[in-house]
Structures are given as C-alpha cells and as structure tokens.
mmCIF file of C-alpha atoms in Angstrom:
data_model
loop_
_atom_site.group_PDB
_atom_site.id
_atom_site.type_symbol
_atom_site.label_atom_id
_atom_site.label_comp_id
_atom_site.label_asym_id
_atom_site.label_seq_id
_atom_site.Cartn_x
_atom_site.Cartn_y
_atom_site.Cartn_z
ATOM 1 C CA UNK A 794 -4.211 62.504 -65.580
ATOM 2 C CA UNK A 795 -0.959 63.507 -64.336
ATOM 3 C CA UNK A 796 2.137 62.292 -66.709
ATOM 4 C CA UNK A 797 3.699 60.289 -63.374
ATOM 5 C CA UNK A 798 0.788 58.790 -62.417
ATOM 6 C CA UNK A 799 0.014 57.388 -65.815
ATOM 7 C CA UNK A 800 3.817 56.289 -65.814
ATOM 8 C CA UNK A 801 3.238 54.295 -62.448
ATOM 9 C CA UNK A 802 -0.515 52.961 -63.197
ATOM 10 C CA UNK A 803 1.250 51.446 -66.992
ATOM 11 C CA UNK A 804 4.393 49.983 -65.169
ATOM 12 C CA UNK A 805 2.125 47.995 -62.243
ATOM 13 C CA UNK A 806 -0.381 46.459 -65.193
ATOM 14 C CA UNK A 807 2.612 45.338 -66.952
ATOM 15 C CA UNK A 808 4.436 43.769 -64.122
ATOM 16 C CA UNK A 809 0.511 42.311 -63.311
ATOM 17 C CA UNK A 810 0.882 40.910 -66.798
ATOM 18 C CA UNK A 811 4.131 39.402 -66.548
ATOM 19 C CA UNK A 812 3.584 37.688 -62.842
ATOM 20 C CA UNK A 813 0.205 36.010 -64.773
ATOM 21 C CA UNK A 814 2.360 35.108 -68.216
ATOM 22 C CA UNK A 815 4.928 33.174 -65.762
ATOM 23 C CA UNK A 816 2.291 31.841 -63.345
ATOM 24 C CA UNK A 817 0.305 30.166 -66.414
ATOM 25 C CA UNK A 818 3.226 27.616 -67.209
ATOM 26 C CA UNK A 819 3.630 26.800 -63.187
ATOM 27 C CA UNK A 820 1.995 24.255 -60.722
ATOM 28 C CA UNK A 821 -1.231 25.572 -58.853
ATOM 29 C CA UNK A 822 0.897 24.710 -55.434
ATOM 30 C CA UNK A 823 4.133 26.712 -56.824
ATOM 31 C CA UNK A 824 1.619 29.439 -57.785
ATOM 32 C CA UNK A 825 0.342 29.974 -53.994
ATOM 33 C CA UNK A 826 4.271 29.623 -52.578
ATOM 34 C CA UNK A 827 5.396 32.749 -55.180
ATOM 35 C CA UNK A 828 2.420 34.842 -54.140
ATOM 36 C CA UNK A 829 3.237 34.329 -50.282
ATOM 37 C CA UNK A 830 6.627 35.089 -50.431
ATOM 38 C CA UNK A 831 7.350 37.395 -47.904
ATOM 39 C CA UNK A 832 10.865 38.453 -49.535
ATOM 40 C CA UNK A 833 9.440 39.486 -52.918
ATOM 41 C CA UNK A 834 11.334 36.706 -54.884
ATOM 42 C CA UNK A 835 9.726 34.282 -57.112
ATOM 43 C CA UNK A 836 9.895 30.934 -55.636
ATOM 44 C CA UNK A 837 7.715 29.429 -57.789
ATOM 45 C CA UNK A 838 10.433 29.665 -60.491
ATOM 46 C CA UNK A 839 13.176 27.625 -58.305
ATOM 47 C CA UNK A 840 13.343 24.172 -59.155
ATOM 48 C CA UNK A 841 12.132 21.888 -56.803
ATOM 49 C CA UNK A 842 14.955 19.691 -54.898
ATOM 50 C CA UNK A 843 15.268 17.156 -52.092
ATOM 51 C CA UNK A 844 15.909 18.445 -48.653
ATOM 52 C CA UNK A 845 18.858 16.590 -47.616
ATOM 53 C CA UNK A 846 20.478 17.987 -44.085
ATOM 54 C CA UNK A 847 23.045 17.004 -41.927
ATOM 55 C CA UNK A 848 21.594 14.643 -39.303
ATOM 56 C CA UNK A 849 22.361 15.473 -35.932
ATOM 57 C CA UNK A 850 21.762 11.548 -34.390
ATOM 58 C CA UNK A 851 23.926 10.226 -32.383
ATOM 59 C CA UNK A 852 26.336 8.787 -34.410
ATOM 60 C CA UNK A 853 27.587 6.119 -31.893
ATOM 61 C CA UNK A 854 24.612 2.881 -32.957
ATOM 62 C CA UNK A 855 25.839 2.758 -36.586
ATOM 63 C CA UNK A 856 29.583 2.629 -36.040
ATOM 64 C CA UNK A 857 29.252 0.032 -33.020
ATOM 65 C CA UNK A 858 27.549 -1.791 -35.731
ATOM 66 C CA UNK A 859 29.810 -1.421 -38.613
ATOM 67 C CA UNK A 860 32.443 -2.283 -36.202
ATOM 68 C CA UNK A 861 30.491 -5.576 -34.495
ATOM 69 C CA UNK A 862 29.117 -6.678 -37.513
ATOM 70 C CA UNK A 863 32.813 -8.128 -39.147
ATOM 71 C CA UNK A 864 34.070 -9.253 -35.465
ATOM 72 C CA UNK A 865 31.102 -11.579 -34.958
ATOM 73 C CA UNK A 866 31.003 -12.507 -38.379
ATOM 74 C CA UNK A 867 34.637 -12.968 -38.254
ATOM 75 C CA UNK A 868 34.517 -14.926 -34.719
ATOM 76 C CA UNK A 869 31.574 -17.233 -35.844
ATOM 77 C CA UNK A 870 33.383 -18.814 -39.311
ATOM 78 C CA UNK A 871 36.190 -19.206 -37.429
ATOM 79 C CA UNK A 872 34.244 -21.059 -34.171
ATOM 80 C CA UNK A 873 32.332 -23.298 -36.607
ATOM 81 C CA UNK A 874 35.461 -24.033 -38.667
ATOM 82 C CA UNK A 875 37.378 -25.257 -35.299
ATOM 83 C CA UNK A 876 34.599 -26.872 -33.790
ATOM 84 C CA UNK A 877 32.183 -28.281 -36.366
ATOM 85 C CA UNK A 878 34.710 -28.640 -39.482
ATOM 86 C CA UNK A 879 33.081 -31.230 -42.341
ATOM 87 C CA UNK A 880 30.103 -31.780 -39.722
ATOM 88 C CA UNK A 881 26.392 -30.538 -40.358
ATOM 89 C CA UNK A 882 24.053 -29.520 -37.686
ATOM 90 C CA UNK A 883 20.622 -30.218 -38.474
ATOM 91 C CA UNK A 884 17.737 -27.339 -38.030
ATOM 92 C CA UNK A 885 14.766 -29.180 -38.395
ATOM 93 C CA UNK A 886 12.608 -28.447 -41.431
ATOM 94 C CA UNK A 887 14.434 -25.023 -41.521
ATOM 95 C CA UNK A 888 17.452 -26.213 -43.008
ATOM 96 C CA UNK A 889 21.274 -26.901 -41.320
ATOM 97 C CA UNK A 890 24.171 -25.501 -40.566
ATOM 98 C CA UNK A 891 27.898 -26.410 -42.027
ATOM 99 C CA UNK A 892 30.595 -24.798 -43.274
ATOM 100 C CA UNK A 893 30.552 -23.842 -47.156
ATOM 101 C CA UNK A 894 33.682 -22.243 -48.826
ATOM 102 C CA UNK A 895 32.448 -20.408 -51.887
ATOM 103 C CA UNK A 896 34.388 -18.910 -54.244
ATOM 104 C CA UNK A 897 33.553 -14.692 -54.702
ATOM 105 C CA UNK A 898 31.203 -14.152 -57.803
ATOM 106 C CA UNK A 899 33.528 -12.290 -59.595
ATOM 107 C CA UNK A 900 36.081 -15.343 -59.209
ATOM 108 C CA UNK A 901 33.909 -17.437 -61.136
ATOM 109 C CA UNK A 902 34.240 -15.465 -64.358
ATOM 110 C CA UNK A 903 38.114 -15.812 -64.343
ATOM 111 C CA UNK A 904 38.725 -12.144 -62.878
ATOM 112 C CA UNK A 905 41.336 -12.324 -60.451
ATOM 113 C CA UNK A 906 41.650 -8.939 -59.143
ATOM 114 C CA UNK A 907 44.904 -8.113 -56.508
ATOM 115 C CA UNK A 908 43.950 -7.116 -52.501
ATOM 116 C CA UNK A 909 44.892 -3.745 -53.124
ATOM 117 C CA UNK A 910 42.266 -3.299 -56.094
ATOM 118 C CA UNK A 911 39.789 -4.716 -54.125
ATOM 119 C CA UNK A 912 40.677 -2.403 -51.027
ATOM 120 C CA UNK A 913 40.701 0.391 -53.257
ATOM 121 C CA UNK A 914 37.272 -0.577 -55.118
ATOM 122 C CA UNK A 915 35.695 -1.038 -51.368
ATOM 123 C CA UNK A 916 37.420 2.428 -49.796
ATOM 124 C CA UNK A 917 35.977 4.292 -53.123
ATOM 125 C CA UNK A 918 32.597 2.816 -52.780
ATOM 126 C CA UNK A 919 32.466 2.773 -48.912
ATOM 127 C CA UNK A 920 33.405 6.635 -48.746
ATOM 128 C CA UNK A 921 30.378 7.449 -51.559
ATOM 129 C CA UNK A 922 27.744 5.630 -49.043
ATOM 130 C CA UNK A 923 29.160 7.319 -46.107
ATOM 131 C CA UNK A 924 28.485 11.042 -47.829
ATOM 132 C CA UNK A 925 25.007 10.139 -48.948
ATOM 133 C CA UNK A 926 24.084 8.909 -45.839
ATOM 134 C CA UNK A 927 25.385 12.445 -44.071
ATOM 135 C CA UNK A 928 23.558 13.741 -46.344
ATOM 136 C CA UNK A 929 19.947 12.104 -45.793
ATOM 137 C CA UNK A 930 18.678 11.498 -41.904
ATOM 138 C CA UNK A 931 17.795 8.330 -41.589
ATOM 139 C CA UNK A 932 20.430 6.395 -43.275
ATOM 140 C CA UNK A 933 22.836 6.108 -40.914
ATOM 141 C CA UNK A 934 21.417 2.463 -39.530
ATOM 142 C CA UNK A 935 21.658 1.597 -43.049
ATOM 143 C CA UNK A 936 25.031 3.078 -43.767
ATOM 144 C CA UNK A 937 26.276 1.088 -40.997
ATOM 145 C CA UNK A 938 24.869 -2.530 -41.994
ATOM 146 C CA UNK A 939 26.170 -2.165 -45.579
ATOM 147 C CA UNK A 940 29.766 -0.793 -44.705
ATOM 148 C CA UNK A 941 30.026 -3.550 -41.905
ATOM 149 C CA UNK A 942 28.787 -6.396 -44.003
ATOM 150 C CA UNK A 943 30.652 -5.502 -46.746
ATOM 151 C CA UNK A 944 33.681 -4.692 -44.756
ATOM 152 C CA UNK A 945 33.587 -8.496 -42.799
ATOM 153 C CA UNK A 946 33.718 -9.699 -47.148
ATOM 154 C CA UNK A 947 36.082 -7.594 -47.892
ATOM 155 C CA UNK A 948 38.402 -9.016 -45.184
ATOM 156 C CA UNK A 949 37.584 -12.267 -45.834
ATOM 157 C CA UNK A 950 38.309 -12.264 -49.882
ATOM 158 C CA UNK A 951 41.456 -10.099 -49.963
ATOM 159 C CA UNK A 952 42.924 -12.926 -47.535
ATOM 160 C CA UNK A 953 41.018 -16.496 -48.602
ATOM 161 C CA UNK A 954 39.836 -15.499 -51.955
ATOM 162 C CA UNK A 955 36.443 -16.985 -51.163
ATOM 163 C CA UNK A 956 33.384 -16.221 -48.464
ATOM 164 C CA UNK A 957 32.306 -18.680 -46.144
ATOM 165 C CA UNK A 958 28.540 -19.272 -45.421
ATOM 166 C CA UNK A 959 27.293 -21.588 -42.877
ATOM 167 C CA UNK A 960 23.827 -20.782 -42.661
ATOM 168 C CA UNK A 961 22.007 -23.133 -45.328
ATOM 169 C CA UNK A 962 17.978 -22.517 -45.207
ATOM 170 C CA UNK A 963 15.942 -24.825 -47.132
ATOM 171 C CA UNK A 964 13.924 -22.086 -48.774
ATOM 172 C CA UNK A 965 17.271 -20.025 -49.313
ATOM 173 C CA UNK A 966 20.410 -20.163 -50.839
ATOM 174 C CA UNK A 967 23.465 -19.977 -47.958
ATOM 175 C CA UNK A 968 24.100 -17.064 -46.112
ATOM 176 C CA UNK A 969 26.223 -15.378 -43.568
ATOM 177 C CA UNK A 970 26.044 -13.398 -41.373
ATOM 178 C CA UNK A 971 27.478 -10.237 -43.310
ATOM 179 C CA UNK A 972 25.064 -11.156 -45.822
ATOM 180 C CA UNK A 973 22.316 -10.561 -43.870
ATOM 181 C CA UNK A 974 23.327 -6.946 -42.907
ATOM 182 C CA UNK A 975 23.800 -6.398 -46.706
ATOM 183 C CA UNK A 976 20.548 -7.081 -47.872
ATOM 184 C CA UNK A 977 18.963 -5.328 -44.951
ATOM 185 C CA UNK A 978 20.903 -2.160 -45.056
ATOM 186 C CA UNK A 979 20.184 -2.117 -48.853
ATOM 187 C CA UNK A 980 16.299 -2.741 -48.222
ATOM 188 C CA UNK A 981 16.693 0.088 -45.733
ATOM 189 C CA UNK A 982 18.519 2.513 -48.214
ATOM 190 C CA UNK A 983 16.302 2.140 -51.130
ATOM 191 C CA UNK A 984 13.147 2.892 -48.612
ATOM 192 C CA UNK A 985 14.410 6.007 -47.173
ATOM 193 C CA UNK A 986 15.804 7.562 -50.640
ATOM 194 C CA UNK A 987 12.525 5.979 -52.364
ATOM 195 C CA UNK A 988 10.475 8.131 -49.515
ATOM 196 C CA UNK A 989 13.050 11.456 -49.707
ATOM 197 C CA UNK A 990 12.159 11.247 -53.514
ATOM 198 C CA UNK A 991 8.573 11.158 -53.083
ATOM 199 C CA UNK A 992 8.195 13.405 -50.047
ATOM 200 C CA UNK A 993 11.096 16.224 -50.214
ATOM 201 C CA UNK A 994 10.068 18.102 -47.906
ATOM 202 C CA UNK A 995 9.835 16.089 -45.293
#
C-alpha cells in the first residue's frame, strides 16, 4: 500500500476512535445533534443552557399596569379612609371590608430602616426583575404586577410607615389591592422560569 494512503486510512480510524471515546460519556439525544452538525463542530460537547431572548411584545400592557396598579391602590385607601373611616361593610359570608393600618413586617422586629434605604433596597431589587424578565418572554405580565404592587408599598411605607388593607376575607388574612398583584405576579414568575427550566428550548 502506498505510504500516503496508509498515512490517511490510520489518521481517519483514529479520529473514528476518538468521536466514539467522547460520544460514550454523552446523552443518546446530544449524540444524534453532534453527528448532524452541518458545521463540523461538536455540539454535543456544549453545555446545555436556557434559551432566554429578548421578547419583542408589545411592551405597552405591563407598564399601564405597573403604572395603574399603585394609582388605584393609592385612590381606593384613600376613598375608604374619607368615606368609610372606623366603619365596616359587611360581605356576607365572604368576609367585610374596613380599614386596617398594619405596621410593615420588618417594623415588627424593631428595624427601622430610613426612606432612602428602602428606595434604594426597592430600585436595586426592582431593576434585577426588570432584566430577567427582558430576558425570558413571557414575564413581562408578571414583571409588571410585582413592580406595581410592590411599588404602591413602597410608597405607602416610606411615607406612613405602615400598609393599609381593607379587604378582610374570612378564609384569608387582609389584603390589598397591591397584595394581590404580588402574589399573582410571583405565581406567574415561578411558572414561566419553572417551565424555561424544564423545557429550554422552547
């Protein structure tokens, strides 16, 4: 057999042998995406990671909402403070509504943080939401609930010092408004980054 030949024939089983050695330690699924590479590079050794893309939604639903949710939560405490003051309203079996003035949960435990900490600690966390929610499609609904809740507290604490809830369900503790948008935006957010987790590429 000609020297070259020989050469050639011994440097293809080798790289044969090497492409198997690597393939044994990798999924059956990254196996098949390597060998259909059409650029020759081995994708089966890249590790695998979470699509997350710029959505191009409009933008406009979720900052109406963060902006509506603190106005009407805003307008409503001070409507039922003007016209129903000490006064309940009874709901039925549901529960009533009145006007509760609770102190912040962090106020309970003696820590008496300054408006400006708070404003920082809310910018800081508000600004960490806003770029993972850029970052996954979906979110932005989410985003907006969370930031606007949050926001309508926010405003609320760094000028009272305490939260009013007027919602008081028998089979629930009092609410607000701007807690309602929390929980659901957080519901919301743990779905869609519990299903980019599980399904990546999708």
């Amino acid at each position: 057999m000609h020297p070259g030949i020989a050469t050639s024939a011994s440097a293809a089983a080798e790289a044969t042998e090497r492409r198997r050695t690597v393939c044994r330690g990798l999924p059956r699924r990254e196996r098949r995406e390597g060998g259909r590479g059409s650029s020759g590079s081995q994708t089966g050794n890249a590790p695998c990671q979470i699509d997350f893309r710029m959505s191009g939604e409009d933008m406009s639903f979720w900052i109406a909402a963060f902006l509506l949710i603190p106005l009407a939560d805003q307008a409503i405490k001070a409507l039922l403070r003007q016209r129903l003051g000490d006064r309940v309203v009874s709901l039925g079996p549901m529960g009533s509504v009145r006007v509760i003035d609770a102190p912040v949960w962090w106020a309970r435990g003696g820590f008496r943080p300054t408006p400006v900490m708070l404003w920082i600690a809310w910018l800081a966390g508000a600004g960490a939401l806003v770029a993972l929610a850029t970052r996954l499609p979906g979110c932005e609904w989410c985003a907006a609930l969370l930031l606007g809740g949050s926001l309508s507290h926010m405003i609320e604490t760094s000028r009272r010092g305490r939260v009013c809830d007027y919602l008081c369900l028998r089979f629930w503790p009092a609410f607000n408004l701007a807690d309602a948008a929390i929980s659901i935006g957080t519901v919301g957010f743990i779905v869609r980054v519990i299903s980019a987790l599980v399904n990546p590429l999708h």
